Coordinates of N, CA, C and O and ligand atoms in Angstrom, one line a residue:
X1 N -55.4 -90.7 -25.5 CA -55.8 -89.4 -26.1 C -57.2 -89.5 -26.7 O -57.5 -90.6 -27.1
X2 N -58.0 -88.5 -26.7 CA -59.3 -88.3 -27.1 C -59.4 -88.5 -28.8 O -58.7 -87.8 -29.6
X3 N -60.1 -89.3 -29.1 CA -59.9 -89.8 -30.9 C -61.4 -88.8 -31.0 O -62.1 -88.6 -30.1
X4 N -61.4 -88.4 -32.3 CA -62.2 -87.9 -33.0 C -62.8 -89.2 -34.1 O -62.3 -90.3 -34.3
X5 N -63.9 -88.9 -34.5 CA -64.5 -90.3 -35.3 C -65.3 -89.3 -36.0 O -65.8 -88.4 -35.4
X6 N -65.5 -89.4 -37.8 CA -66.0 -88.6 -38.8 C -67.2 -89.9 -38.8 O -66.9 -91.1 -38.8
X7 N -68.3 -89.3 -38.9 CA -69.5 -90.5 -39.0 C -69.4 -90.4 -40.6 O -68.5 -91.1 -41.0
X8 N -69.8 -89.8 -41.4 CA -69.9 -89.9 -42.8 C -68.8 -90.8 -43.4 O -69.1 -91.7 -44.3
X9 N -67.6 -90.7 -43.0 CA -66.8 -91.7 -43.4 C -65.8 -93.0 -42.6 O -65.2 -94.0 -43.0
X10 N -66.2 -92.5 -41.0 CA -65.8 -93.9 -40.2 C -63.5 -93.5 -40.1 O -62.5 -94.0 -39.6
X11 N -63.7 -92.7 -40.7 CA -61.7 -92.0 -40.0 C -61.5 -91.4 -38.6 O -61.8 -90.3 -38.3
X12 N -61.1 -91.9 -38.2 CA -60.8 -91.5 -36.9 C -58.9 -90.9 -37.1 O -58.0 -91.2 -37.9
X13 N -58.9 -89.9 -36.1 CA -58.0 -89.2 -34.8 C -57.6 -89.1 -34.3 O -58.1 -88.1 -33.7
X14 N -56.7 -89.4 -33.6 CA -56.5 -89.3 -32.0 C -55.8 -88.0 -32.2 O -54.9 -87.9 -33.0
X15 N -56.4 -86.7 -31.0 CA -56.1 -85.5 -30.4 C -55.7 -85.4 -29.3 O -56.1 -86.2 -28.4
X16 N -54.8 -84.1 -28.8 CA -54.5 -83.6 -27.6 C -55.7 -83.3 -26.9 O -56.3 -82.5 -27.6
X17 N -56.4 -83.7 -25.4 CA -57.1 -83.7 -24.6 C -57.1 -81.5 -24.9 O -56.2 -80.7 -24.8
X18 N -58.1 -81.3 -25.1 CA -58.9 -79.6 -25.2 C -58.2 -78.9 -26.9 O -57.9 -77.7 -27.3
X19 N -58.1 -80.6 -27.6 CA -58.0 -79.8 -29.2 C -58.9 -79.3 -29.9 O -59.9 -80.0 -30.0
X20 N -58.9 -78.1 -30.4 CA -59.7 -77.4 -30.9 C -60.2 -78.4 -32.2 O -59.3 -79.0 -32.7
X21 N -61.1 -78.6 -32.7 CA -61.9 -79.2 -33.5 C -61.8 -78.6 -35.0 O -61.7 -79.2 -36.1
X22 N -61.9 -77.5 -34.8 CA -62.1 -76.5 -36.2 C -60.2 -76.7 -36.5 O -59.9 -77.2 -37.6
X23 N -59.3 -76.2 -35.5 CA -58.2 -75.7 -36.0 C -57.4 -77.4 -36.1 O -56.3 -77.5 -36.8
X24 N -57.9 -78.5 -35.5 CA -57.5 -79.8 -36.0 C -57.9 -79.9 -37.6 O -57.1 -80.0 -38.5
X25 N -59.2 -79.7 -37.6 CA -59.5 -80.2 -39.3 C -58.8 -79.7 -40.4 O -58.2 -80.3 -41.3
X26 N -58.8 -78.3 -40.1 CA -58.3 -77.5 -40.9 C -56.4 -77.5 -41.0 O -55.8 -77.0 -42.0
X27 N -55.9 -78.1 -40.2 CA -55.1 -78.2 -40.2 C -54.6 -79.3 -40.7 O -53.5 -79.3 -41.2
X28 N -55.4 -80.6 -40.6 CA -55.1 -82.3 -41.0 C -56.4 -82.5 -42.3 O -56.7 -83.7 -42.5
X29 N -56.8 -81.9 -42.9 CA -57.8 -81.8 -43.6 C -58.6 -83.0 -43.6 O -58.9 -83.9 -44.4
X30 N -58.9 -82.8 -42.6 CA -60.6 -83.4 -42.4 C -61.7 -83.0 -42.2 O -61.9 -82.0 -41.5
X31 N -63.0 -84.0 -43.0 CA -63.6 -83.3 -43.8 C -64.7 -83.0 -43.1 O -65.6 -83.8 -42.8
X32 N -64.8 -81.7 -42.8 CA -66.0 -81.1 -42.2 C -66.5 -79.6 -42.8 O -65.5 -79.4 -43.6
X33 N -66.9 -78.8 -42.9 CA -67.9 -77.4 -43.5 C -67.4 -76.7 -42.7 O -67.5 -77.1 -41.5
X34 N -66.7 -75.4 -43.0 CA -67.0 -74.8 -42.2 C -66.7 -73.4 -43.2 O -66.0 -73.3 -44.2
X35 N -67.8 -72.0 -42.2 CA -68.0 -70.9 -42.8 C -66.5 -69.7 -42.2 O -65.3 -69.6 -42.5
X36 N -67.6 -69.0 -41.2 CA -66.7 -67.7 -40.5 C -66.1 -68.2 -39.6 O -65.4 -67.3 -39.1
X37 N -65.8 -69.7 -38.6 CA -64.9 -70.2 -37.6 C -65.2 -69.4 -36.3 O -64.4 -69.6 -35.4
X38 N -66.6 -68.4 -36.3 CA -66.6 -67.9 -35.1 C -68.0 -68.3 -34.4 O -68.3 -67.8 -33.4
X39 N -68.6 -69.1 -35.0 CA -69.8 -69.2 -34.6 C -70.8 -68.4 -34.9 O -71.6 -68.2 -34.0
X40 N -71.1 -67.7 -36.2 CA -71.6 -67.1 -36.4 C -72.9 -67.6 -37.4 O -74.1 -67.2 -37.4
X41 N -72.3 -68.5 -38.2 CA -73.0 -68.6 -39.9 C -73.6 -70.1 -39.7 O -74.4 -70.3 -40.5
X42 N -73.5 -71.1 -39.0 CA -74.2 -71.9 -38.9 C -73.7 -73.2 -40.0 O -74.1 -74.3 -40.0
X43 N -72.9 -72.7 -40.7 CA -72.2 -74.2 -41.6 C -71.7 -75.3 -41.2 O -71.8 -76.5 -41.7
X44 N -71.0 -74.9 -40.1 CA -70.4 -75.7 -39.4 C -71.0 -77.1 -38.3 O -70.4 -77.9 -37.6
X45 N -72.8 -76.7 -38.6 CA -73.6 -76.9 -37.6 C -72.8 -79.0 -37.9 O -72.0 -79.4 -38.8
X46 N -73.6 -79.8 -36.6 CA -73.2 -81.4 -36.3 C -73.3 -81.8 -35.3 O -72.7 -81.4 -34.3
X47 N -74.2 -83.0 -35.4 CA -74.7 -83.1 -34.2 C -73.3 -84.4 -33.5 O -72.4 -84.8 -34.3
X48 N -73.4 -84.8 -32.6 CA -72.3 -85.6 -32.3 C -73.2 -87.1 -31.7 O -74.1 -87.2 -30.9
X49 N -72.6 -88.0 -32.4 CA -73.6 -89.1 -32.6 C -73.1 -89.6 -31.1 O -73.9 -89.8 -30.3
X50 N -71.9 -89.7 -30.8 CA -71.3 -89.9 -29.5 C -70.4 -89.1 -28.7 O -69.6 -88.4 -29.3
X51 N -70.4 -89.2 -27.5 CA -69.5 -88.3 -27.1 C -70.4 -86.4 -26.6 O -69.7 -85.4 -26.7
X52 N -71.5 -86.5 -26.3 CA -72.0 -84.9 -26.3 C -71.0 -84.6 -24.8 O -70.4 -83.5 -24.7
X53 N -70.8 -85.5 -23.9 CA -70.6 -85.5 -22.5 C -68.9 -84.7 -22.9 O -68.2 -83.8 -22.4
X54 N -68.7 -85.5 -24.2 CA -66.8 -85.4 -24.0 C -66.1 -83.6 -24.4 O -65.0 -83.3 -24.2
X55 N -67.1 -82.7 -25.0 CA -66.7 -81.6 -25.3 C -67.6 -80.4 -24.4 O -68.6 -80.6 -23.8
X56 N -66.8 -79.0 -24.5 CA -67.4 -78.7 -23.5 C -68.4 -77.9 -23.7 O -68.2 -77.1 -24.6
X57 N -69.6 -77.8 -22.9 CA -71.2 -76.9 -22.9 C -71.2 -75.7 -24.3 O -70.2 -75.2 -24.7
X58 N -71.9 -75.6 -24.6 CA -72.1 -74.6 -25.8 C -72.2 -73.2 -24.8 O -72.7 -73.2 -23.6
X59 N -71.6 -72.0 -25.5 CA -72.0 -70.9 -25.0 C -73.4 -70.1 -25.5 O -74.0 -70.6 -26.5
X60 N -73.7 -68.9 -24.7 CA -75.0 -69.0 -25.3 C -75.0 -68.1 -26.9 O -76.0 -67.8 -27.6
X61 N -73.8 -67.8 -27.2 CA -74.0 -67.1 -28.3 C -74.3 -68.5 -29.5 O -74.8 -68.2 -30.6
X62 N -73.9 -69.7 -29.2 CA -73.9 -71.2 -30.1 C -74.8 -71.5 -30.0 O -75.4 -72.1 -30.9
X63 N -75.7 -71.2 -28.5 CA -77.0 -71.8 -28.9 C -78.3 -71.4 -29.8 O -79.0 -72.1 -30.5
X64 N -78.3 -69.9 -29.2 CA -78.6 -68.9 -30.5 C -78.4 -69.3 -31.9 O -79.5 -69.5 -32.5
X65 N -77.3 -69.4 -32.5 CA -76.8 -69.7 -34.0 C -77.4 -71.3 -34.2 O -77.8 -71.9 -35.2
X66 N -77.2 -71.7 -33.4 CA -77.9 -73.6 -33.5 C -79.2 -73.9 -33.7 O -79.8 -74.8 -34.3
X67 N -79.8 -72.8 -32.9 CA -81.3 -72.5 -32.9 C -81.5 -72.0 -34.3 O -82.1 -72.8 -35.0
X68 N -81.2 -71.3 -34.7 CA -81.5 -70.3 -35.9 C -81.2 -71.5 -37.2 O -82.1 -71.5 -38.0
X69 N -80.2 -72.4 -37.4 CA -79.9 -72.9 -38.6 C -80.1 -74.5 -38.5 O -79.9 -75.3 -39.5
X70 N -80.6 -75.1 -37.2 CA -81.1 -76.3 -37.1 C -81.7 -77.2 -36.3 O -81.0 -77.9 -35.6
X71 N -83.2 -77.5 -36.3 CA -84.0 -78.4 -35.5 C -83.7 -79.5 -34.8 O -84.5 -80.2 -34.1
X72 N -82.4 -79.8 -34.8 CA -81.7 -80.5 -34.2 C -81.5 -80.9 -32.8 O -80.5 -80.3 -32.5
X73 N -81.8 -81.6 -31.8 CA -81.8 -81.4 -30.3 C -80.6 -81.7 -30.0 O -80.2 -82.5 -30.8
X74 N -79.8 -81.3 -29.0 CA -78.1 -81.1 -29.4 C -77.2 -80.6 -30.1 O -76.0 -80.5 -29.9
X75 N -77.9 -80.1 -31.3 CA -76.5 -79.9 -32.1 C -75.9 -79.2 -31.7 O -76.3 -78.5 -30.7
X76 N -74.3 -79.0 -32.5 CA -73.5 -78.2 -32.0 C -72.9 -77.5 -33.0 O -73.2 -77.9 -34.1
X77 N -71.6 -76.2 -32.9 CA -71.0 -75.7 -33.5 C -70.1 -76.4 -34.1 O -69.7 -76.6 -33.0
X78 N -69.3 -76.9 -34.8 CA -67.9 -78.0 -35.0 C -66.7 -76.6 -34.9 O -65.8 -76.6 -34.1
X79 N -67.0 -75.6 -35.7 CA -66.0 -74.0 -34.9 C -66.0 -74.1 -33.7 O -64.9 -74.0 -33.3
X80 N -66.7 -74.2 -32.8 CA -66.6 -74.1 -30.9 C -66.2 -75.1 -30.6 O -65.4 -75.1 -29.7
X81 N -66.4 -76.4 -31.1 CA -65.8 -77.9 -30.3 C -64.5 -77.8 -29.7 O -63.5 -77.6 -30.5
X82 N -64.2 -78.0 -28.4 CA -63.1 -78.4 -27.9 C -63.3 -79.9 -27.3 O -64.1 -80.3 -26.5
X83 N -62.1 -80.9 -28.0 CA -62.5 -82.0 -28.0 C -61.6 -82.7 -26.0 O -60.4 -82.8 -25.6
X84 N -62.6 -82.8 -25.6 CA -61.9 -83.4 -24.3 C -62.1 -85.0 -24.0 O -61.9 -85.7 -23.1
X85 N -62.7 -85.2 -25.2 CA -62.8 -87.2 -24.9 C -63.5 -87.6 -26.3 O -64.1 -86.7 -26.9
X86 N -63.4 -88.7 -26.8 CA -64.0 -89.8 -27.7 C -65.5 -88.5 -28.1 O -66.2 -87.9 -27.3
X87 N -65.6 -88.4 -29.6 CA -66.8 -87.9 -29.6 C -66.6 -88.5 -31.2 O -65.5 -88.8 -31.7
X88 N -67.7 -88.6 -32.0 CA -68.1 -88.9 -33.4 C -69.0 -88.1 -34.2 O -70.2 -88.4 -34.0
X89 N -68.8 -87.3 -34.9 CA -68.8 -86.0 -35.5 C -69.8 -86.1 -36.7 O -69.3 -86.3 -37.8
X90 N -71.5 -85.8 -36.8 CA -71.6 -86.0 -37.7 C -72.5 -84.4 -38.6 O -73.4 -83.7 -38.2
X91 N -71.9 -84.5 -39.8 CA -72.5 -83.3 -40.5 C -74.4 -83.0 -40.6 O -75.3 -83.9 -40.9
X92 N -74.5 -81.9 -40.3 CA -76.2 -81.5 -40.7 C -76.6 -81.2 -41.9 O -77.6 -81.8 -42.3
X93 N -75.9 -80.0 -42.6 CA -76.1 -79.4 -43.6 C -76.7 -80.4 -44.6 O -77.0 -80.1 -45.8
Ligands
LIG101 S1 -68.1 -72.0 -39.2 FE1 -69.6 -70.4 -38.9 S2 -70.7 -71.1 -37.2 FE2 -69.0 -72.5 -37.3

């Protein structure tokens, strides 16, 4: 199964192959930000120290919102993440 990995604290995961990221955390309370859950507000922003390959493409409404709240090359939504392999999750804000 695809493990999730929190860089700030080194806790790992293991998830169902296409688990939602936002509704994992929120559900197992791990610790990540998050605002509106729609990709809207940018809290949620994190770049993925490993693993960009294992979740899937940003849509373009994410990359918009990614653009707008962080200089970041890669970052991503942690609301949009669908986790489909090993990735390590680290906060921006
Ligand atoms: S929680 Fe608002 S963009 Fe992810």
């Amino acid at each position: 199964m695809p493990k999730i990995t929190i860089a700030a604290n080194g806790q790992t995961y293991e998830v169902p192959e296409g688990t939602s990221f936002l509704e994992y955390c929120q559900a197992n309370d791990v610790t990540h930000n998050f605002g509106c859950t729609v990709g809207s507000c940018g809290t949620c922003v994190c770049a993925l120290d490993e693993g960009a390959e294992n979740v899937d493409p940003p849509s373009e409404d994410e990359v918009e919102t990614v653009e707008m709240c962080s200089g970041v090359e890669g970052a991503r939504l942690g609301c949009q993440l669908k986790v489909n392999g090993d990735i390590t999750v680290r906060m921006l804000d």
